[in-house]
Short mmCIF file of C-alpha atoms in Angstrom, two decimals:
data_model
loop_
_atom_site.label_atom_id
_atom_site.label_comp_id
_atom_site.label_asym_id
_atom_site.label_seq_id
_atom_site.Cartn_x
_atom_site.Cartn_y
_atom_site.Cartn_z
CA MET A 1 125.98 31.69 94.43
CA THR A 2 128.28 32.05 91.57
CA SER A 3 130.54 34.83 91.64
CA ALA A 4 131.81 36.31 88.34
CA PHE A 5 134.38 38.53 90.22
CA PRO A 6 135.06 37.40 93.78
CA THR A 7 134.52 40.72 95.65
CA ALA A 8 135.56 41.64 99.29
CA THR A 9 133.12 43.72 101.38
CA ARG A 10 135.00 46.68 102.82
CA TYR A 11 133.64 47.63 106.50
CA ALA A 12 134.13 50.99 108.09
CA PRO A 13 132.86 52.00 111.62
CA ARG A 14 132.11 55.96 110.72
CA GLY A 15 132.12 56.64 106.97
CA MET A 16 132.78 55.19 103.43
CA VAL A 17 133.35 56.52 99.89
CA CYS A 18 133.09 54.32 96.90
CA THR A 19 134.17 55.47 93.44
CA VAL A 20 135.55 53.93 90.15
CA ASP A 21 139.15 55.20 90.89
CA HIS A 22 141.07 54.79 93.84
CA LEU A 23 142.66 58.38 93.65
CA ALA A 24 139.05 59.75 93.92
CA THR A 25 138.05 57.36 96.82
CA ALA A 26 141.10 58.62 98.87
CA ALA A 27 140.30 62.35 98.22
CA GLY A 28 136.96 61.66 99.56
CA VAL A 29 137.94 59.57 102.53
CA ASP A 30 140.55 62.17 103.49
CA VAL A 31 137.80 64.83 103.59
CA LEU A 32 135.76 62.33 106.03
CA ALA A 33 138.78 61.83 108.18
CA ASP A 34 139.40 65.68 108.29
CA GLY A 35 135.60 66.06 109.70
CA GLY A 36 133.94 66.65 106.50
CA ASN A 37 130.61 65.34 105.59
CA ALA A 38 129.45 62.84 103.06
CA VAL A 39 128.49 65.82 100.60
CA ASP A 40 131.93 67.35 100.94
CA ALA A 41 133.66 64.07 100.51
CA ALA A 42 131.41 63.34 97.28
CA ILE A 43 132.46 66.77 95.83
CA ALA A 44 136.12 66.01 96.34
CA ALA A 45 135.80 62.55 94.86
CA HIS A 46 134.00 64.03 91.85
CA ALA A 47 136.36 66.71 91.34
CA VAL A 48 139.22 64.04 90.90
CA LEU A 49 137.30 62.03 88.43
CA ALA A 50 136.61 65.18 86.37
CA VAL A 51 140.44 64.96 86.01
CA THR A 52 141.43 61.52 85.92
CA ALA A 53 138.36 59.81 84.13
CA PRO A 54 137.32 62.14 81.16
CA HIS A 55 136.39 59.12 79.24
CA LEU A 56 133.43 58.55 81.90
CA CYS A 57 132.79 61.96 83.33
CA GLY A 58 133.53 65.61 83.71
CA LEU A 59 132.80 69.21 83.82
CA GLY A 60 131.18 68.96 80.36
CA GLY A 61 128.55 66.59 81.30
CA ASP A 62 125.57 66.33 83.43
CA LEU A 63 124.76 65.03 87.01
CA PHE A 64 121.86 63.65 89.37
CA ALA A 65 122.03 63.10 92.88
CA LEU A 66 120.23 61.69 96.04
CA VAL A 67 121.02 63.03 99.44
CA HIS A 68 119.60 61.29 102.55
CA ASP A 69 119.81 63.42 105.41
CA GLY A 70 118.16 61.42 108.43
CA ALA A 71 114.76 59.62 108.11
CA GLY A 72 112.35 60.02 105.41
CA ALA A 73 112.58 60.96 101.81
CA PRO A 74 115.86 61.96 100.20
CA ALA A 75 116.41 65.47 98.54
CA ALA A 76 116.77 64.76 94.73
CA LEU A 77 118.83 66.93 92.45
CA ASP A 78 118.45 67.23 88.68
CA ALA A 79 121.47 69.04 87.37
CA SER A 80 120.88 67.95 83.64
CA GLY A 81 121.49 70.62 80.92
CA ARG A 82 119.15 71.93 78.50
CA ALA A 83 119.40 72.29 74.66
CA GLY A 84 120.40 75.82 73.62
CA SER A 85 117.95 78.32 72.22
CA GLY A 86 119.13 77.65 68.67
CA ALA A 87 117.99 74.14 68.79
CA ASP A 88 116.16 73.45 65.59
CA PRO A 89 114.89 69.89 64.79
CA ASP A 90 113.57 71.07 61.39
CA ARG A 91 116.98 71.84 60.15
CA LEU A 92 118.19 68.23 61.07
CA ARG A 93 115.19 66.64 59.46
CA ALA A 94 116.09 68.59 56.57
CA GLU A 95 119.58 67.29 56.52
CA GLY A 96 118.30 63.79 56.54
CA HIS A 97 118.74 62.94 60.07
CA THR A 98 116.14 60.49 61.72
CA ALA A 99 118.06 60.58 65.16
CA MET A 100 120.39 62.88 66.78
CA PRO A 101 124.05 62.77 65.54
CA PHE A 102 126.06 60.87 67.91
CA HIS A 103 129.57 62.05 67.54
CA GLY A 104 131.05 65.53 66.20
CA ASP A 105 127.89 67.74 66.13
CA ILE A 106 127.44 70.42 68.70
CA ARG A 107 123.51 70.16 68.43
CA SER A 108 123.90 66.87 70.56
CA VAL A 109 125.58 68.84 73.26
CA PRO A 110 123.09 70.52 75.87
CA VAL A 111 124.53 73.10 78.11
CA PRO A 112 126.52 70.86 80.62
CA GLY A 113 124.79 70.83 84.25
CA CYS A 114 127.54 69.25 86.25
CA VAL A 115 129.14 72.54 87.68
CA ASP A 116 125.59 73.84 88.69
CA GLY A 117 125.05 70.58 90.32
CA ILE A 118 127.92 70.58 92.23
CA LEU A 119 127.61 73.92 93.49
CA ALA A 120 124.15 73.23 94.32
CA LEU A 121 125.02 70.28 96.54
CA HIS A 122 127.73 72.61 98.06
CA ALA A 123 125.44 75.25 98.92
CA ARG A 124 122.96 73.16 100.53
CA TYR A 125 124.83 70.79 102.25
CA GLY A 126 128.77 71.70 102.29
CA THR A 127 130.79 72.39 105.50
CA ARG A 128 134.16 72.92 104.00
CA GLU A 129 135.49 75.59 101.50
CA LEU A 130 134.89 74.47 97.96
CA ALA A 131 138.67 75.37 97.31
CA ASP A 132 139.90 72.91 99.96
CA LEU A 133 137.55 70.11 98.55
CA VAL A 134 138.79 70.66 94.94
CA ALA A 135 142.38 70.92 95.80
CA PRO A 136 143.56 67.34 95.42
CA ALA A 137 141.77 67.23 91.88
CA VAL A 138 143.65 70.67 91.04
CA ARG A 139 147.15 69.16 92.29
CA LEU A 140 146.62 66.03 89.98
CA ALA A 141 145.84 68.21 87.10
CA GLU A 142 148.55 70.38 87.35
CA GLU A 143 151.50 67.98 88.72
CA GLY A 144 150.16 64.90 86.65
CA PHE A 145 148.37 61.84 87.41
CA PRO A 146 149.15 58.39 86.21
CA ALA A 147 146.85 57.16 83.36
CA SER A 148 144.72 54.28 84.43
CA PRO A 149 144.37 51.09 82.60
CA ILE A 150 140.62 52.10 81.69
CA LEU A 151 141.69 55.41 80.07
CA VAL A 152 144.62 54.33 77.94
CA ARG A 153 142.60 52.56 75.37
CA PRO A 154 139.72 55.13 74.72
CA ALA A 155 142.35 57.84 74.47
CA THR A 156 143.53 56.36 71.36
CA ARG A 157 140.46 57.71 69.88
CA LEU A 158 141.49 61.29 70.49
CA GLU A 159 144.30 61.64 67.82
CA GLY A 160 143.70 64.63 65.69
CA VAL A 161 140.78 65.90 67.99
CA ASP A 162 140.96 69.66 68.62
CA GLY A 163 141.28 70.43 72.36
CA ALA A 164 142.30 66.80 73.49
CA GLY A 165 145.97 67.01 73.20
CA ASP A 166 146.39 66.72 76.94
CA LEU A 167 145.00 63.33 76.98
CA LEU A 168 147.26 62.07 74.23
CA ALA A 169 149.59 61.65 76.88
CA ALA A 170 147.87 58.58 78.18
CA THR A 171 149.82 56.13 75.92
CA HIS A 172 150.08 53.32 78.64
CA ALA A 173 148.98 52.68 82.17
CA GLY A 174 151.08 54.91 84.52
CA ALA A 175 151.74 57.57 81.87
CA VAL A 176 151.89 60.90 83.32
CA VAL A 177 149.00 63.12 82.28
CA ARG A 178 148.58 66.83 82.92
CA ARG A 179 145.28 68.89 82.47
CA PRO A 180 146.11 72.44 83.13
CA GLY A 181 143.04 73.81 81.55
CA VAL A 182 140.76 71.55 83.98
CA ALA A 183 143.03 72.86 86.97
CA ARG A 184 142.45 76.51 86.10
CA THR A 185 138.76 75.90 85.73
CA LEU A 186 138.42 74.18 89.06
CA ARG A 187 140.35 77.00 90.61
CA GLY A 188 138.14 79.53 89.20
CA ILE A 189 134.81 77.58 90.12
CA ALA A 190 136.19 77.53 93.68
CA ALA A 191 136.80 81.36 93.83
CA HIS A 192 134.11 82.88 91.71
CA GLY A 193 131.34 80.09 91.42
CA ARG A 194 129.33 79.41 88.17
CA ASP A 195 130.36 82.94 86.44
CA ALA A 196 133.80 81.31 86.26
CA PHE A 197 132.49 78.39 84.42
CA TYR A 198 129.58 79.45 82.24
CA GLY A 199 130.40 82.94 81.90
CA GLY A 200 134.14 82.45 81.70
CA GLU A 201 137.04 80.59 79.56
CA PHE A 202 134.81 77.64 79.11
CA GLY A 203 131.54 79.36 78.31
CA ALA A 204 133.27 81.54 75.77
CA GLY A 205 134.55 78.36 73.97
CA LEU A 206 131.10 76.82 74.24
CA LEU A 207 129.54 79.91 72.45
CA ALA A 208 132.03 79.71 69.74
CA LEU A 209 131.61 76.17 69.07
CA GLY A 210 127.83 76.79 68.95
CA ALA A 211 128.44 79.64 66.38
CA VAL A 212 130.71 77.36 64.12
CA GLY A 213 128.00 74.74 64.28
CA ALA A 214 125.36 77.12 62.90
CA ARG A 215 125.64 76.26 59.20
CA ASP A 216 123.96 78.45 56.24
CA GLY A 217 123.06 81.37 58.45
CA ALA A 218 121.02 79.34 60.93
CA ARG A 219 121.04 80.70 64.61
CA PRO A 220 123.91 79.79 66.75
CA GLU A 221 123.14 76.70 69.11
CA TYR A 222 123.60 78.83 72.35
CA ASP A 223 123.44 82.48 73.45
CA ALA A 224 124.65 83.98 76.65
CA ALA A 225 121.34 83.77 78.25
CA ASP A 226 121.29 79.93 77.81
CA LEU A 227 124.42 79.78 79.86
CA GLY A 228 123.33 82.13 82.23
CA ARG A 229 120.33 80.07 83.31
CA HIS A 230 120.96 77.51 86.11
CA GLN A 231 120.78 74.01 84.93
CA ALA A 232 120.36 72.59 88.40
CA ASP A 233 117.13 71.96 90.00
CA TRP A 234 115.98 70.44 93.41
CA VAL A 235 113.06 68.09 92.53
CA THR A 236 110.74 65.79 94.00
CA PRO A 237 112.11 62.25 94.20
CA ILE A 238 110.04 59.17 93.19
CA SER A 239 109.91 55.75 95.26
CA ALA A 240 108.46 52.47 95.13
CA PRO A 241 108.02 49.61 97.81
CA ALA A 242 110.18 46.38 97.19
CA TRP A 243 111.11 43.67 99.46
CA GLY A 244 110.26 45.40 102.64
CA HIS A 245 112.08 48.58 101.90
CA THR A 246 111.62 51.66 99.91
CA LEU A 247 113.73 52.56 96.80
CA TRP A 248 114.18 56.06 95.69
CA SER A 249 115.60 57.54 92.47
CA THR A 250 115.27 60.89 90.57
CA PRO A 251 112.25 61.65 88.35
CA ALA A 252 111.92 62.15 84.64
CA ALA A 253 113.50 62.97 82.42
CA SER A 254 115.85 60.31 84.25
CA GLN A 255 114.92 56.83 83.61
CA GLY A 256 115.01 56.03 87.22
CA TYR A 257 111.47 54.92 87.17
CA LEU A 258 112.56 51.74 85.30
CA LEU A 259 114.51 50.52 88.30
CA LEU A 260 111.62 51.31 90.69
CA LEU A 261 108.80 49.83 88.55
CA ALA A 262 110.72 46.69 87.74
CA ALA A 263 111.53 46.23 91.43
CA GLU A 264 108.02 46.57 92.47
CA VAL A 265 106.91 44.19 89.67
CA ALA A 266 109.58 41.60 90.69
CA ASP A 267 108.84 41.68 94.51
CA GLY A 268 105.36 40.02 94.08
CA LEU A 269 107.00 37.33 91.72
CA ALA A 270 108.23 34.06 93.19
CA LEU A 271 111.93 34.48 92.82
CA PRO A 272 114.15 31.56 93.57
CA ASP A 273 116.33 31.66 96.63
CA ASP A 274 119.24 30.58 94.25
CA ALA A 275 120.09 33.31 91.99
CA ASP A 276 121.94 31.17 89.87
CA ASP A 277 118.52 29.58 89.01
CA PRO A 278 117.65 30.61 85.37
CA LEU A 279 114.11 31.18 86.60
CA TRP A 280 115.65 34.17 88.90
CA ALA A 281 117.03 35.77 85.67
CA HIS A 282 113.95 35.08 83.65
CA LEU A 283 111.55 36.84 86.11
CA LEU A 284 113.93 39.88 86.67
CA VAL A 285 114.32 39.99 82.57
CA GLU A 286 110.49 39.91 82.38
CA ALA A 287 109.95 42.65 85.17
CA SER A 288 112.43 44.91 83.31
CA ARG A 289 110.76 44.32 79.91
CA ALA A 290 107.40 45.04 81.66
CA ALA A 291 108.69 48.38 83.08
CA GLY A 292 110.46 49.49 79.92
CA HIS A 293 108.64 48.39 76.88
CA ASP A 294 107.18 51.83 76.26
CA ARG A 295 109.97 54.04 77.52
CA LEU A 296 110.22 55.53 74.08
CA ASP A 297 106.80 56.77 74.39
CA VAL A 298 106.40 57.95 77.88
CA LEU A 299 109.91 59.14 79.05
CA HIS A 300 110.41 62.99 78.67
CA GLU A 301 111.07 65.89 80.90
CA GLY A 302 107.96 66.26 83.53
CA ALA A 303 106.65 62.93 82.74
CA ALA A 304 105.22 60.47 85.47
CA PRO A 305 105.60 57.07 83.92
CA LEU A 306 105.35 54.95 87.04
CA ALA A 307 102.71 52.42 85.96
CA ASP A 308 100.46 49.67 87.61
CA ALA A 309 103.02 47.21 88.83
CA ALA A 310 100.31 44.58 89.82
CA ALA A 311 98.96 44.62 86.28
CA LEU A 312 102.21 44.34 84.67
CA ARG A 313 103.02 41.50 87.12
CA ALA A 314 99.96 39.52 86.28
CA GLU A 315 101.07 39.29 82.67
CA ILE A 316 104.59 37.62 83.58
CA ASP A 317 104.72 33.74 82.75
CA PRO A 318 107.42 32.04 84.78
CA ASP A 319 107.74 29.62 81.77
CA ARG A 320 107.64 31.84 78.78
CA ARG A 321 108.84 35.27 77.53
CA THR A 322 106.08 37.60 77.18
CA PRO A 323 105.92 38.84 73.49
CA HIS A 324 103.87 41.98 73.78
CA PHE A 325 106.62 43.34 76.32
CA ASP A 326 108.62 44.17 73.16
CA PRO A 327 108.83 47.95 72.38
CA GLN A 328 105.54 49.17 70.99
CA GLN A 329 107.00 51.43 68.29
CA ARG A 330 110.20 52.24 66.82
CA ASP A 331 111.53 55.40 67.70
CA GLY A 332 128.97 55.39 77.15
CA ASP A 333 129.70 56.41 79.49
CA THR A 334 129.23 57.37 82.76
CA THR A 335 130.52 57.09 86.38
CA TYR A 336 128.60 56.54 89.95
CA LEU A 337 129.91 57.33 93.39
CA CYS A 338 128.53 57.21 96.65
CA ALA A 339 129.34 58.52 100.18
CA VAL A 340 128.09 57.96 103.85
CA ASP A 341 129.42 59.75 106.73
CA GLY A 342 129.46 58.97 110.49
CA ASP A 343 126.27 61.04 111.05
CA GLY A 344 124.17 59.19 108.47
CA LEU A 345 124.40 61.73 105.87
CA ALA A 346 124.44 59.95 102.38
CA VAL A 347 125.02 60.77 98.98
CA SER A 348 124.12 58.89 95.67
CA LEU A 349 125.69 60.75 92.97
CA ILE A 350 125.85 59.94 89.22
CA GLN A 351 127.59 61.93 86.49
CA SER A 352 128.33 61.34 82.75
CA ASN A 353 129.33 62.50 79.30
CA ALA A 354 126.62 60.01 78.03
CA ALA A 355 129.05 58.07 75.45
CA GLY A 356 132.65 57.60 76.31
CA PHE A 357 134.33 61.11 75.83
CA GLY A 358 130.90 62.24 74.74
CA SER A 359 130.41 64.17 71.82
CA LEU A 360 134.09 63.88 70.71
CA LEU A 361 134.09 67.60 70.73
CA PHE A 362 136.26 69.54 73.24
CA GLU A 363 136.23 73.14 74.47
CA PRO A 364 139.67 73.92 73.22
CA SER A 365 141.20 76.47 75.70
CA THR A 366 140.30 74.34 78.71
CA GLY A 367 140.56 70.70 77.13
CA ILE A 368 137.03 69.80 78.78
CA ASN A 369 135.34 67.45 76.48
CA LEU A 370 131.54 67.90 75.99
CA GLN A 371 128.84 65.40 76.40
CA ASN A 372 126.59 63.99 73.77
CA ARG A 373 123.39 63.82 76.22
CA GLY A 374 121.31 65.22 73.32
CA VAL A 375 121.30 61.67 71.73
CA GLY A 376 118.43 61.16 73.96
CA PHE A 377 116.11 63.55 72.23
CA ASN A 378 113.71 62.46 69.56
CA LEU A 379 113.31 63.67 66.01
CA ARG A 380 109.78 62.60 65.39
CA PRO A 381 107.62 65.92 64.89
CA GLY A 382 105.39 66.51 67.89
CA HIS A 383 107.05 63.65 69.97
CA PRO A 384 107.15 64.94 73.71
CA ALA A 385 110.89 64.44 73.90
CA GLU A 386 111.56 66.22 70.68
CA TYR A 387 114.77 68.23 70.46
CA GLY A 388 113.97 72.03 70.89
CA PRO A 389 115.13 75.04 72.55
CA GLY A 390 115.45 74.78 76.55
CA ARG A 391 114.41 71.16 76.57
CA ARG A 392 116.05 68.58 78.69
CA PRO A 393 116.57 65.18 76.88
CA PRO A 394 115.50 61.97 78.37
CA HIS A 395 118.44 60.71 80.64
CA THR A 396 119.92 57.22 81.14
CA LEU A 397 121.18 58.25 84.59
CA THR A 398 119.73 56.15 87.49
CA PRO A 399 120.81 57.27 90.88
CA ALA A 400 119.42 55.08 93.58
CA LEU A 401 118.92 54.88 97.26
CA VAL A 402 117.26 52.59 99.70
CA THR A 403 115.43 53.19 102.93
CA ARG A 404 114.08 50.81 105.55
CA ALA A 405 110.52 50.78 106.72
CA ASP A 406 111.15 53.37 109.56
CA GLY A 407 112.92 55.69 106.91
CA SER A 408 116.44 55.14 107.91
CA LEU A 409 119.14 54.60 105.45
CA ARG A 410 119.93 51.00 104.19
CA ALA A 411 122.00 51.64 100.98
CA VAL A 412 123.08 53.83 98.34
CA VAL A 413 123.84 52.28 94.87
CA GLY A 414 124.44 52.95 91.32
CA THR A 415 126.09 52.08 88.10
CA MET A 416 127.34 53.15 84.84
CA GLY A 417 125.88 51.45 81.65
CA VAL A 418 123.59 53.45 79.52
CA ASP A 419 120.06 52.02 78.87
CA SER A 420 121.27 48.77 81.08
CA GLN A 421 121.46 50.84 84.25
CA PRO A 422 118.11 49.95 85.89
CA GLN A 423 118.38 46.23 84.89
CA LEU A 424 121.89 45.98 86.29
CA LEU A 425 120.71 47.78 89.62
CA LEU A 426 117.61 45.64 89.87
CA GLN A 427 119.97 42.50 90.01
CA VAL A 428 122.07 44.15 92.78
CA VAL A 429 119.17 45.57 94.63
CA ALA A 430 117.43 42.08 94.34
CA ARG A 431 120.51 40.19 95.61
CA LEU A 432 120.82 42.57 98.70
CA LEU A 433 117.26 43.03 99.61
CA ALA A 434 115.74 39.57 98.56
CA GLY A 435 118.73 37.26 98.77
CA ASP A 436 120.46 38.66 101.75
CA ALA A 437 123.76 39.04 99.97
CA THR A 438 126.84 40.85 101.11
CA ALA A 439 127.79 44.11 99.28
CA GLY A 440 130.63 42.23 97.85
CA GLU A 441 128.50 39.43 96.52
CA ALA A 442 125.72 41.68 95.30
CA ILE A 443 128.35 43.52 93.22
CA GLY A 444 130.69 40.74 92.11
CA SER A 445 127.80 38.26 91.14
CA PRO A 446 127.14 37.68 87.22
CA ARG A 447 124.78 39.96 85.35
CA TRP A 448 122.55 40.19 82.49
CA ARG A 449 121.53 43.11 80.50
CA LEU A 450 118.87 43.81 77.86
CA HIS A 451 120.40 45.04 74.62
CA GLY A 452 118.78 45.74 71.29
CA GLY A 453 120.98 48.12 69.19
CA ALA A 454 124.32 49.41 68.49
CA THR A 455 125.10 52.31 70.65
CA GLY A 456 123.55 51.22 74.18
CA PHE A 457 121.23 54.22 73.95
CA ASP A 458 118.82 52.34 71.74
CA THR A 459 117.80 49.28 73.72
CA TRP A 460 114.25 49.90 73.42
CA GLU A 461 113.95 50.58 69.77
CA ASP A 462 113.44 46.92 68.89
CA ALA A 463 112.90 43.43 70.23
CA VAL A 464 115.58 43.11 72.74
CA ARG A 465 118.01 40.41 73.28
CA VAL A 466 119.60 39.17 76.69
CA GLU A 467 123.18 39.37 77.03
CA VAL A 468 124.64 37.39 80.02
CA GLU A 469 128.02 37.46 81.29
CA ARG A 470 130.04 34.47 80.20
CA GLY A 471 130.37 31.87 83.01
CA SER A 472 126.77 32.43 84.38
CA THR A 473 124.34 29.49 84.82
CA TRP A 474 121.37 31.27 82.94
CA ALA A 475 121.74 31.05 79.35
CA ASP A 476 119.78 27.75 78.38
CA GLY A 477 117.16 28.25 80.95
CA LEU A 478 116.68 31.70 79.32
CA ARG A 479 116.56 30.14 75.76
CA ALA A 480 114.19 27.56 76.66
CA ARG A 481 111.67 30.23 78.00
CA GLY A 482 112.02 31.83 74.61
CA HIS A 483 114.60 34.79 75.00
CA GLU A 484 117.27 35.49 72.51
CA VAL A 485 120.23 34.97 74.55
CA VAL A 486 123.81 36.23 73.88
CA GLU A 487 126.81 35.12 76.15
CA ALA A 488 129.31 38.06 76.37
CA ALA A 489 132.80 38.41 77.91
CA GLU A 490 132.83 38.89 81.58
CA GLY A 491 132.53 42.64 82.48
CA VAL A 492 132.18 44.06 79.12
CA GLY A 493 129.03 46.24 79.02
CA PHE A 494 127.80 44.99 82.31
CA GLY A 495 128.44 48.11 84.16
CA HIS A 496 130.66 49.49 87.10
CA ALA A 497 128.24 49.35 90.04
CA HIS A 498 129.29 50.77 93.74
CA LEU A 499 127.18 50.44 96.77
CA ILE A 500 127.31 51.34 100.38
CA GLU A 501 124.81 49.79 102.92
CA VAL A 502 124.21 50.65 106.69
CA THR A 503 124.11 47.44 108.56
CA ASP A 504 121.63 46.84 111.45
CA GLU A 505 124.68 47.55 113.63
CA GLY A 506 125.22 50.94 112.02
CA VAL A 507 128.61 49.59 110.16
CA ARG A 508 129.16 50.95 106.74
CA ALA A 509 129.67 48.09 104.17
CA GLY A 510 130.65 48.81 100.77
CA ALA A 511 131.92 47.44 97.54
CA ALA A 512 133.63 48.86 94.36
CA ASP A 513 132.97 46.90 90.99
CA PRO A 514 135.90 44.90 90.21
CA ARG A 515 134.83 45.27 86.50
CA ALA A 516 136.19 48.89 86.94
CA VAL A 517 139.50 47.43 87.44
CA ILE A 518 140.77 50.65 89.48
CA GLY A 519 137.88 51.29 91.74
CA ALA A 520 137.90 51.39 95.56
CA ALA A 521 135.66 51.36 98.68
CA SER A 522 137.39 52.77 101.77
CA GLY A 523 136.34 54.22 104.95
CA VAL A 524 137.18 55.64 108.25
#
């Protein structure tokens, strides 16, 4: 098996945390070592990431999570924000927009759901005081943290952006960055709950930005009732069988169904034992295209888009690309973390600004950057995902969890990667479940992704090409089967995937994606 990034599998007897940043992983592991559970550890790790990784996630974004507590179905949390009551698609169309603005426009900023999500997780599963869980993050924000190599380059985009001044200190790896506004906000949330955020300093700033964005006397994007509405809901998870296991994810408007449907399709195909064989890549590419070709039509809040896997599977030719799996009509960044404790409680948590620093708008008093998750909305009149008041946009976020036939936990897994998340996870899961790969092999092996647009959020708008990591063995074989193939630099655009599995012996085995440079899987 070719390894793009030789990756060690880390083993621990009682618990493990895996994140994109070793500082966040350490905070979570400390919680486990002190007797906290996996949700406590995930909250502590997430709080650190909200400080140190604003180019990936933060309090101004959204969150999804799966929590496995014993055998059976996991609990699923949708903490994705809704558009404000002033959302007006006609106004955008009158201005000439055919798609939601990508940067610099408050109308692409739904009310952030992240804080409500963390509070919902803590209320249901937390065993430690929230103030204690966020204390490491507060300390890093107040005393300063060393800028990571993956923060430095995106921070150069923030010159002149109102409210982003703290992050301009990230001039080189190791430069000390302080974020007092984020520390103040975390302290407030720990002491006073959601009111300290949505009804406090941050909320006042968001309302002001929404009012400034109201042009020509139009209604402001948000009002106080929008911020008073809870953005987090416990929902029914979705599942599908694959390779003798059950795969779980969050329902629409998450695109998690794409992973489940593609895996169910692929499970009935004759995958080669050797994942370096181009046929292996071709069959998974076709399974992904089959699952996603109508994504723009069917994905919206409240949808149930799981299709007939057997019917889709029957259309796949092992020798040729299937033309009608192209999109039927024309119509970032994220971070994932997972934790498993010694009692078997497990968390698969994904949190995002959408694209990098999101909208490139910051709430200026706290320095918290705002997501641009509203780019998932549609501006076609009458479309089920049309931008409008109180609606949630379609989401790329795809947390995943795998259980055995008896309902016990096999793995928690996820990745960043915008539209490509289900495709990247399909490869990791196929290697783990069908190929008996170790966690390190599943994470470190080469990947492909489907990519058809300029932003990573527009994959399904046209006939998609297959991008493969340079050094993989698939390109010629995929071209011979009719795919348009691009060989891309290793690690660029192929996600930061993280995985923790529970072995048959009950050991926690995990791997952090080396593409993230500073990620870490560690345990107790």
